Tab-separated table of C-alpha atoms in Angstrom:
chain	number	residue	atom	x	y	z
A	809	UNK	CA	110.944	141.003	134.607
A	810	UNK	CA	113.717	143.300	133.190
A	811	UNK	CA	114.850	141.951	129.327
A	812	UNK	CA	111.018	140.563	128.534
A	813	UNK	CA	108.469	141.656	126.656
A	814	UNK	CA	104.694	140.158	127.192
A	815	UNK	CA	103.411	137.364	124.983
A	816	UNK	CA	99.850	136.981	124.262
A	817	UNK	CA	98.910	133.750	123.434
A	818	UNK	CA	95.947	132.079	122.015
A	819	UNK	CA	93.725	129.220	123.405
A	820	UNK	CA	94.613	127.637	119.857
A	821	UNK	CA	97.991	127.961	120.654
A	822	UNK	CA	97.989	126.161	124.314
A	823	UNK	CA	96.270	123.249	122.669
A	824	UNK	CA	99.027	122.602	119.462
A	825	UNK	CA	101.669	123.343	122.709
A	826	UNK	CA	99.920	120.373	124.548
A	827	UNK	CA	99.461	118.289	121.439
A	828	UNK	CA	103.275	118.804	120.532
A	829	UNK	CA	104.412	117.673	123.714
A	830	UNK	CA	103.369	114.204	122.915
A	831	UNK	CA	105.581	113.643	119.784
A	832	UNK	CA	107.975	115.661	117.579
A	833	UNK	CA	106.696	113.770	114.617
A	834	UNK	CA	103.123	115.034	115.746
A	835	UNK	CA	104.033	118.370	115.266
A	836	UNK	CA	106.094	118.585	112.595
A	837	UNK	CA	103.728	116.971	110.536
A	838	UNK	CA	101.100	119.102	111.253
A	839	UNK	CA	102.800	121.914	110.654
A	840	UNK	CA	103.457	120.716	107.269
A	841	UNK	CA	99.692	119.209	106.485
A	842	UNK	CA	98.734	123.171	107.623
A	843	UNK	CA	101.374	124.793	104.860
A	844	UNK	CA	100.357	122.504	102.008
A	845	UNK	CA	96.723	123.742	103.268
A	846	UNK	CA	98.062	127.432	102.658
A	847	UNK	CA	99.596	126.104	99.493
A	848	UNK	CA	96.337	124.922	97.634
A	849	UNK	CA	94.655	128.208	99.195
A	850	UNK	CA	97.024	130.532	97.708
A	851	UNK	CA	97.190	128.838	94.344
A	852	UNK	CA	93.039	129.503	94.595
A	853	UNK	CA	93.142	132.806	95.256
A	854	UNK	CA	95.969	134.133	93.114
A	855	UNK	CA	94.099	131.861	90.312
A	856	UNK	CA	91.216	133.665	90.851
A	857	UNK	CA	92.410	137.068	91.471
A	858	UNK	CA	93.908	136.826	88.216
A	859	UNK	CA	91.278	135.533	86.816
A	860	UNK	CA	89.244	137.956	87.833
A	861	UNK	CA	91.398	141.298	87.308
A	862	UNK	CA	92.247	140.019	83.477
A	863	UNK	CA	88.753	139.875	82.512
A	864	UNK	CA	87.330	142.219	84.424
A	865	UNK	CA	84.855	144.507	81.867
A	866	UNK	CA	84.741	141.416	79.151
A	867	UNK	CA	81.177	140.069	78.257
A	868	UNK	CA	82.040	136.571	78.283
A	869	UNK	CA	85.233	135.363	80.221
A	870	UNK	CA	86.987	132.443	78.996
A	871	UNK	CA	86.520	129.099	80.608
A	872	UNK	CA	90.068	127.581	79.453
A	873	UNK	CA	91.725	130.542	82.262
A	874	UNK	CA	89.135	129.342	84.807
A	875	UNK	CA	90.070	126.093	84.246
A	876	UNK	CA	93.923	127.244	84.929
A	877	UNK	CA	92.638	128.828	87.576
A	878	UNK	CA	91.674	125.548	88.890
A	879	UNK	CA	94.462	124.109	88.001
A	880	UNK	CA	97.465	126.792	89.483
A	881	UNK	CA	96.770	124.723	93.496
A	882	UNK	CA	97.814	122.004	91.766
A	883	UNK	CA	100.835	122.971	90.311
A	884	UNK	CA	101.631	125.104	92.856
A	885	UNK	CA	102.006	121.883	95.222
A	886	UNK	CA	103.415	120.205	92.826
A	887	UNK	CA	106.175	122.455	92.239
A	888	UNK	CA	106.854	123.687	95.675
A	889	UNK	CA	107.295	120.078	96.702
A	890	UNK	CA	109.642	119.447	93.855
A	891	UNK	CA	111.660	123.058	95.544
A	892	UNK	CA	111.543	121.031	98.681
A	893	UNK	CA	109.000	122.593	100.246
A	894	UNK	CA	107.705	119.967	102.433
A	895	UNK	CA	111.283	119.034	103.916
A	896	UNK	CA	110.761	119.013	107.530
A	897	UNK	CA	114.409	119.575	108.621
A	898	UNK	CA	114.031	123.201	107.169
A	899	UNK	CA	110.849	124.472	109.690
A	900	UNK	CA	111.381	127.138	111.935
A	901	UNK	CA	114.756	127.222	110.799
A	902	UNK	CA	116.409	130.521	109.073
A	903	UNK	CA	115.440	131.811	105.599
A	904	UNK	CA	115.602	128.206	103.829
A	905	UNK	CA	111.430	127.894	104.079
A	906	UNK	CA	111.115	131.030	102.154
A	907	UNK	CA	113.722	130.959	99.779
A	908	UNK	CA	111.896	127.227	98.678
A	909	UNK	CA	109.048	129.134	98.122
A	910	UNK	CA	111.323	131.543	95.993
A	911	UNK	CA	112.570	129.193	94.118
A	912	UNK	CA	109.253	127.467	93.244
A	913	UNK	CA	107.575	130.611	92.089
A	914	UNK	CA	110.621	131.371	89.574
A	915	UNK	CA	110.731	127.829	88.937
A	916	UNK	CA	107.234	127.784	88.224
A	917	UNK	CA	107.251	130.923	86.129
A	918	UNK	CA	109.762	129.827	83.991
A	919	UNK	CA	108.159	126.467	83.337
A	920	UNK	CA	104.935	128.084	81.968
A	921	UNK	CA	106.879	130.501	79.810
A	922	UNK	CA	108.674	127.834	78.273
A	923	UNK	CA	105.656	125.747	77.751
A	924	UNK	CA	104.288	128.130	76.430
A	925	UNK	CA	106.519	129.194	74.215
A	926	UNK	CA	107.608	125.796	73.211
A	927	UNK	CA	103.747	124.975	72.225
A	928	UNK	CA	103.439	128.573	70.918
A	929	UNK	CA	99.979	129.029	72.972
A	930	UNK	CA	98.580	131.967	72.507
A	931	UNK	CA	98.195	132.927	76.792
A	932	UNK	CA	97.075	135.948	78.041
A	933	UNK	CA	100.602	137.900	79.313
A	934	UNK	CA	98.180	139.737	81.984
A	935	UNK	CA	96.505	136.716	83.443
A	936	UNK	CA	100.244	134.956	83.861
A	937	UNK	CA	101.546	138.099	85.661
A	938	UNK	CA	99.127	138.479	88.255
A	939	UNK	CA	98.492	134.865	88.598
A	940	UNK	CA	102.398	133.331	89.511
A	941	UNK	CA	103.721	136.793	91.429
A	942	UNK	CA	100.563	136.703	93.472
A	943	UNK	CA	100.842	133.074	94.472
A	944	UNK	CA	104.718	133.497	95.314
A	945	UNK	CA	103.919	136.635	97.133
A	946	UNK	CA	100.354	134.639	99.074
A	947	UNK	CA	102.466	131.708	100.432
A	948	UNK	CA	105.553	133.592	101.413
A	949	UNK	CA	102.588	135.243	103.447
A	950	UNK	CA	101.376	132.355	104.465
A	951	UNK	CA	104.420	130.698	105.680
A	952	UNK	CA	105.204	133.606	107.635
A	953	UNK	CA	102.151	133.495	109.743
A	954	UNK	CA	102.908	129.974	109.882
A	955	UNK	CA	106.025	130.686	111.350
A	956	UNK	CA	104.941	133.234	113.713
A	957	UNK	CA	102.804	130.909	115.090
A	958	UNK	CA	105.460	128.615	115.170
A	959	UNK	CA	107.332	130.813	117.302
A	960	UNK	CA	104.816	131.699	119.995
A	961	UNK	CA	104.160	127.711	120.643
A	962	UNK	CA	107.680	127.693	121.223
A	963	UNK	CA	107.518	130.276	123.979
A	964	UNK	CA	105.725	127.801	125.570
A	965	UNK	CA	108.882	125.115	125.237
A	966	UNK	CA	106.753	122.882	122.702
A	967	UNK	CA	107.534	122.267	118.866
A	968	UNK	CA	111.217	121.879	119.596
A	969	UNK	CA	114.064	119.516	118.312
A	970	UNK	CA	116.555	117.661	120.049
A	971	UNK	CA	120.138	118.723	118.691
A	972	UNK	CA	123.624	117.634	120.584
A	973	UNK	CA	125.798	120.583	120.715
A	974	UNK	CA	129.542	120.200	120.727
A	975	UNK	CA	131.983	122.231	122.071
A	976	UNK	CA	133.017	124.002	125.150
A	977	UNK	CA	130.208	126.255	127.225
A	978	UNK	CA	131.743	129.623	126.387
């Protein structure tokens, strides 16, 4: 097989194939229930690698930052689903996923500095810069395992759409 390179792919893979056969809205939904998974788990862990790194060395570490800690998922949902994040007519296709996710990190970024500027709150500058970047940088990550994934299903010839194509064959 001249042209092909060899695919290995996962028992977990053969299963979502099987289950995507069924129904396109099957699918697509669970693709999306697994990113806003991804979402809240990246908004954990950049809360709490921030968290963490800011005030690392300090005897006592503030509970109001763990409790934005807890928060960030939240928002982070929130604001990638305002970015149109969850719009299934952008999955699997080009660069729009990840420029979403772009656009709710800066979007996000600049909310909080406003905020807190507006509401002159004293926040820790350190804490906010490891905090936002990392979760912008975890679920463009994420996403593009999700999208790998993605892919290698569709080797298989499940997770499509149906499109009509217009035009003549050359």
């Amino acid at each position: 097989m001249s042209g092909q390179t060899a695919v290995s792919i996962s028992h977990r893979d053969r299963v979502i194939a099987r289950l995507a056969l069924q129904s396109p809205a099957l699918w697509t939904s669970s693709y999306l229930r697994q990113a806003s998974f991804a979402d809240v788990g990246c908004g954990f862990a950049a809360g709490l690698l921030a968290y963490v790194v800011r005030f690392d060395g300090m005897g006592e570490r503030p509970s109001s930052y763990l409790a934005m800690s807890l928060i960030l998922p939240l928002a982070w949902m929130i604001t990638v689903l305002l970015a149109g994040g969850y719009d299934s007519r952008f999955i699997g296709v080009g660069t729009d996923e990840f420029r979403k996710i772009l656009n709710a990190g800066l979007f996000l970024t600049a909310t909080v500095a406003i905020l807190a500027y507006a509401v002159k709150a004293d926040l820790a500058r350190g804490y906010v810069l490891i905090a936002l970047p990392s979760v912008t940088l975890f679920d463009l990550l994420a996403r593009f395992a999700l999208r790998k994934r993605l892919h290698r299903v569709r080797k298989l010839g499940s997770c499509m759409r149906r499109v009509v194509v217009v035009g003549y064959a050359p």
